[in-house]
Structures are given as structure tokens and as C-alpha cells.
Amino acid sequence: MFSAEQSCWFIRKVICWRAAASIAWAVLLLPPSTAIFVFLSKFSVLHPIQTISECFSMLTSATAIFSFILLCGVIIMVGFLNFEYYTVIPTIACSKIALFGQLLHPRQLVNSLVHCIMGMIVAWCSAVTIGFRYETLGHPCAQTHQMCLNEYHLILLLGGAFVGFSHSLLGVIHNMNYVSFHTVQQYKYLRFKGSLPLVVRCSATQALYSVRNFIVVYYFLGYIPRTWICKTLNLHLGSSAHPLDSIAGLLDLSLLYHLWISATFLLFTWYIMLLLFRIFLTEGYSFPVQSSFTEDADHCLPKVLTEKQPMLLKFLALQDLALLSQHSPLRRCEVFSLSQPGGHPHNWNAISKECLSLLANLTQRLVAYHDTVATNGRAKSLSSGSERKTSSETSGTEDFMSPRPTAFMKTPASVFARSIAGGQQSPLTAPFTPDLDSPFMSPALRRLAAPVEQGSPWYGTVQSPHIMRRVPKLWSTSTDSQVNGSPPPSPASVPSDKQEPSKPSFLAQFLQNRREQVKNFLAKRVLIVYLFNKLPEASSQALFADSQAHIWALEGLSYLVQASFSEDQFGVVQTTLPSILSCMLVLQEAVDRHFKLPHASSKPVRSTSSMGDSTYKTLRFALRATLKTAIYRITTTFGDHLNAVQLSAEHRKRLQQFLEYKE
């Protein structure tokens, strides 16, 4: 962990200043954004000059200045939340229940509540800016001197709260708090300019979806906040022909347009803040390799690499290592230098040890994950095979067995094991649990439980299994009589007492109850499987969630080893070259095994309609390519000299494949 002094140094001199700079730029971009919003909200094709004059008078009014102050406060709060919730390692939910747990976390609930309030504030500023029928919450009633509720103002406020709440939930689902590092280093202005069209498109698209969802919610539940506000503020409902929670009221095109443009303005200002925060936070930072002063030793690259918190500092240090290994010969010489006095390669030892530790940790995780998957796969295959064997044996045995009239019928335990575990059973179903749809059910029991037709001569009479077994013979006799010419006996001609509607038998009622219990149990089981089942690719993505650090470690090590062939005057790299090659080859083998698993080699579709950064979904592919490139970089530089390096027979065989360009 960081010491308090070092942590304060990094936060005070790097992170806080960068976050403050992003907030300042977002506030500076707020006036032009507000001006564009005012123009679009008041634009009229028939009166363009009047629209311009109204916009100018609105932007210079006291109401606009007060709204602008509120918007600045919202922007500062959004920047603070970005600073509080950002992460360089995404949190990936491997199941639906894990995702629900993230959404219902108390910290996330507070975040959602704050976004609701901020969305309502921005919506109020938008309503005041638009004016006309959206300006105030109450207005004088037409026929009386009382105050009536302005539902247009209310629906705009509730729409802002709904958009803010949706933005908070989507931030968790799409990992919007994840800050990724670009592979190609660009100036901040160029990155902002290139990402601005994406921000506009995402704001308009997400606002459209949010307004659609809000209209549906308001149609069904809009009367609740409307009634509560009327009672709280002592307002009356206006005598409107079409209330806004009706289809006719919600199909107002002007209302829909103003809802959409207000939601777009809200999301645009927040996305601009998020984009600037990502750009400033991921800007490269150059750490000194070594320092002449003891008090600055904690700021040097070898020391920073060995620390664990905050993770942003470690990522920036690894990024700086990858850049200096490629583009800075002077700093590489400092890495290869020896300490004075003593002549020890402390810089190289610290850097190589930390990089190898990162790679070894990833290898251990991959091996453990593969062993777990392999163990679960064997257990699953064995259990399914035994179940199939038991099913075939039981069904084959019961087909040859004739049914016997017993009080309690025995059924295989495997049929009802899940039902017994599903919940408590009633006294009626305690002794046994047959199921008509089960493959283990005998034909005789199905005939016993089958309902008797009303036209049958056996309808309403006591039936026994022996009579049921003679049913085919009776019907064959009837058929023979028809062939001989004698008419079949009619059920009406048979003398019988007055028949009453018979109640279902005990067995039929029991089977019906049991069938409903099985259906309920299966429905619960499907729900549990849906919530707790692993999502495809989620486990693999979570396994490689921090692989950006490993990519930089591979690049830094391979470029430094390549440069040592001509720049390492003291041969400090040659002492650790066997360890580096062995670590890379073992990791290569583990990665190859992982990509043979299901869903590991399928590339996810990248979404272009969300501000959530989805680069973490493809980190495993980038790591595999970087690892193979790093090994080839070393083998092409050293060539046959690697035959003198002490390696195991297996590693030497694998390395020979790279030397012959067969991998």
C-alpha cells in the first residue's frame, strides 16, 4: 500500500489538478452549449428573425444567469462523482444476480439519487429557458382565482429526473466509470475533436430512448406524482381536455420535441464532462528513472512500479515504461546503469522483477481458471451420463413390468429428487411424487390417471385396474358385433340410477396437484438458473480485466531486451533473460489453452451508441497478440544466440518454433 505521504503526493500533484482542469474546461464549454440549446428550443421556421431576438434577450436575462449558475454547480458535481467513482479496472458482472447486486448497492443507490436530483435541476433550467407553457409549476386557473397545476412543467421536471436515474443505471451496466488508455498517444485537443461527434450521437440516441421509456412510465404512473404535488402544494388540476397521462395528451409533438431536446442537452453536458475527465486523467506522465536526491526516490519509476495503490499511478508508470523502452534511448541507459557505489543494477532488477511478477500472476490465474473449468466439465459429463444410464434402465424395466393395484406405488428416487428438494410437501403428496409427464411413468398409471369420457359406459362407475386392462377386449367385442350386424348396446338402454356428477378420484386429484407443484418448481428453477447462470464471455472478460497492465509489461520487457543487444554495456539483462523467456513461454501456453475454451475466442460486437468504453472486452485478444509479438521481437533480435540460454527441454522446443517462424 501507499504511504500517506506518497499517496498525497500523487493525488495532490497529478489527479486533483487533472480533475480540476477537466471541470474547468467543461464549465467553459457550457455557455456555447446552452446557447445552442436555447436556439433549438425556440427555433421557428416561419419567424427566424424573431427567434434570434428572443434567444438573445433570453440569454441576457437574470433568469438565464441564475440558470447558468445552477448548471455550473451541476457540472462541478458531475465532475466530483466522476472523480469519486472512476476506475482503471472495470467491474464485470459474471451473472445477472451479480449485476443486480451492483445496481442495488447502497453506494450506487446514493449515486442514482444524486443523479435524479441533478437531472431535475437541469430540467428546471431547461423549462425556464424554453418559457411559454413550461415556465412555472403553477398558474392561475381560468374560471377561479385559485392556482392550478401546470402539468407541462411537471412532466419536464419528472423527465429530467428519469433521464438522470437512467443515466446512473446505464453507467453501471455499461461501465461508464471505466477509464481506458488509448494505444496511440494524441494531444488532448485532437482526442476531444475526434470524440465530439460520438458524444453528440450518443446524447441524442440515449435521450430518445429515455424519453420513450419515460412516456410509457408516465402513462401508467403519472397520476401518482401529480396527485401528490397537488396535495402538497395545494394546487388544483386544470380543466384540460386531454390530461398528459393519456394517449392524446402524450402525442403532443411539441411536448415530445421539448422533452427530447432537454434530455439531449442534459446528457450532452454530462458526457462532455466525462469525456474531458477521461482525456485529462489518461494523459501520459513521465517518471524519473533515478534521482540524485533521497527524498525524491519514491517518485522514481522503479519504486512507483512496485506500489499497489492507487491503481492509476501503477498504470501510468507501466505506460511510461512501455514508452521509454521504445522511444527514449537516454532513459533506457539509466535503466541499464549500475548503482554507485557497489555496481548493482538496482533499476533493472526492480523493473524486471515487477514485470515478471505481473506476468506470473496472470499465468497462475489462467491455470487456476482452466483447472476449475476442466473439473466442472468432468463432473457435469459424468453426472449427465449416469442420469441417462439410470433413465434408460428404469424405463426399460418398467415397460416390461405389469401394473399392480397397490395402495402406494414406488417410483425411482431420481425422478423426484429435485421435487423433494424444491420445497415442503403437503401431507397428501408426502409418500410419493409421481409425474405423468415423466419418462419413468408406466403406461398403466397413465391409463389410471387419464380422465374417462362422458360417453363411456364406465363413466361414473367404480373402476379397477383389472377392468381397465380388459378395455381393449371389450371394445374388440363391440366391433365384432357391429360386423355381424347387431347394433352396439347404447349406454342409454342400460338401466341405471340417476347419475350425479362424480368427483375426481383421489389419485387423479393427487396427480393434478402434483403436476401444478412440479410446474411451479420448474418455473422457480428457471428463474434461479437465469439469475445465477454465468453470462457468456463474462468470466473470460473478468479474467483479463486488468490485462492493459500486462500488455505494457510485455512491451516494456521485450523492447528493453531488444535494446540491450546493442545498448547494455554491462550485460545486466543477460542475467534475467532465461527467466523472461520462461515466463513468456509459460504465459503463451496458458493463453493458448484458454482460447480453446468455449466463448473465449469469440469477439464481442462493439457498441457505438453508448459512452461506455468497451475496450476491456477485447483485452484478451490484444494480450495474445502482444505476447506473441514480444517473443518474436526477442527471437528475431538474438537469433541463434538463444541456444546458449539455459532453458528446460519443453521451453526450448517451444522457443524453437518461434525461431523457425512456425508459431
XYZ file of N, CA and C in Angstrom, residues 6 26-27 51 63 144 154 160 171 187 215 219 246 287 307 377 397 411 450 475 490 556 578 628:
72
model
N 3.281 9.539 0.181
C 3.379 9.299 -1.244
C 2.005 9.369 -1.903
N -15.051 21.949 -18.894
C -16.475 21.654 -19.067
C -17.333 22.875 -18.754
N -16.952 23.644 -17.735
C -17.690 24.866 -17.411
C -17.513 25.904 -18.517
N -36.954 34.551 -33.702
C -36.303 33.516 -32.890
C -34.950 33.989 -32.394
N -32.880 35.482 -15.331
C -33.240 34.071 -15.179
C -32.207 33.160 -15.823
N -61.530 30.324 -11.817
C -61.456 30.712 -10.414
C -60.156 31.454 -10.162
N -44.418 20.112 -14.891
C -44.194 18.920 -14.069
C -43.606 17.780 -14.891
N -36.593 14.983 -16.529
C -35.187 15.177 -16.174
C -34.726 14.226 -15.089
N -24.767 3.716 -16.450
C -23.356 3.845 -16.105
C -22.802 2.589 -15.462
N -2.680 14.391 -28.751
C -2.890 15.606 -27.981
C -4.347 15.660 -27.500
N -42.204 8.158 -21.274
C -43.602 8.326 -21.689
C -44.428 7.114 -21.280
N -47.415 7.315 -18.557
C -48.773 6.950 -18.972
C -49.454 6.080 -17.909
N -52.564 10.576 -20.749
C -53.417 9.880 -21.709
C -52.700 9.824 -23.056
N 7.938 9.619 -15.440
C 8.574 9.421 -14.134
C 10.094 9.382 -14.317
N 4.488 -0.346 -6.189
C 3.366 0.001 -5.323
C 2.059 -0.516 -5.916
N -16.340 -29.515 -15.858
C -16.763 -30.202 -17.068
C -16.796 -31.701 -16.887
N -37.039 -51.254 -17.594
C -37.563 -52.201 -16.607
C -39.058 -52.035 -16.428
N -41.742 -45.244 -6.927
C -41.160 -44.609 -8.110
C -39.689 -44.400 -7.869
N -55.844 -41.074 -16.545
C -56.487 -40.424 -17.678
C -57.965 -40.204 -17.370
N -63.852 -53.495 -26.261
C -64.109 -52.731 -27.491
C -63.968 -53.614 -28.720
N -76.449 -49.410 -26.467
C -76.429 -47.982 -26.174
C -76.321 -47.768 -24.676
N 7.237 -3.358 -22.477
C 8.421 -2.791 -21.846
C 9.563 -3.785 -21.748
N 16.916 -15.820 -19.180
C 16.213 -17.110 -19.067
C 14.875 -17.005 -18.336
N 2.704 -12.740 -28.341
C 3.381 -13.387 -29.468
C 4.369 -12.430 -30.130
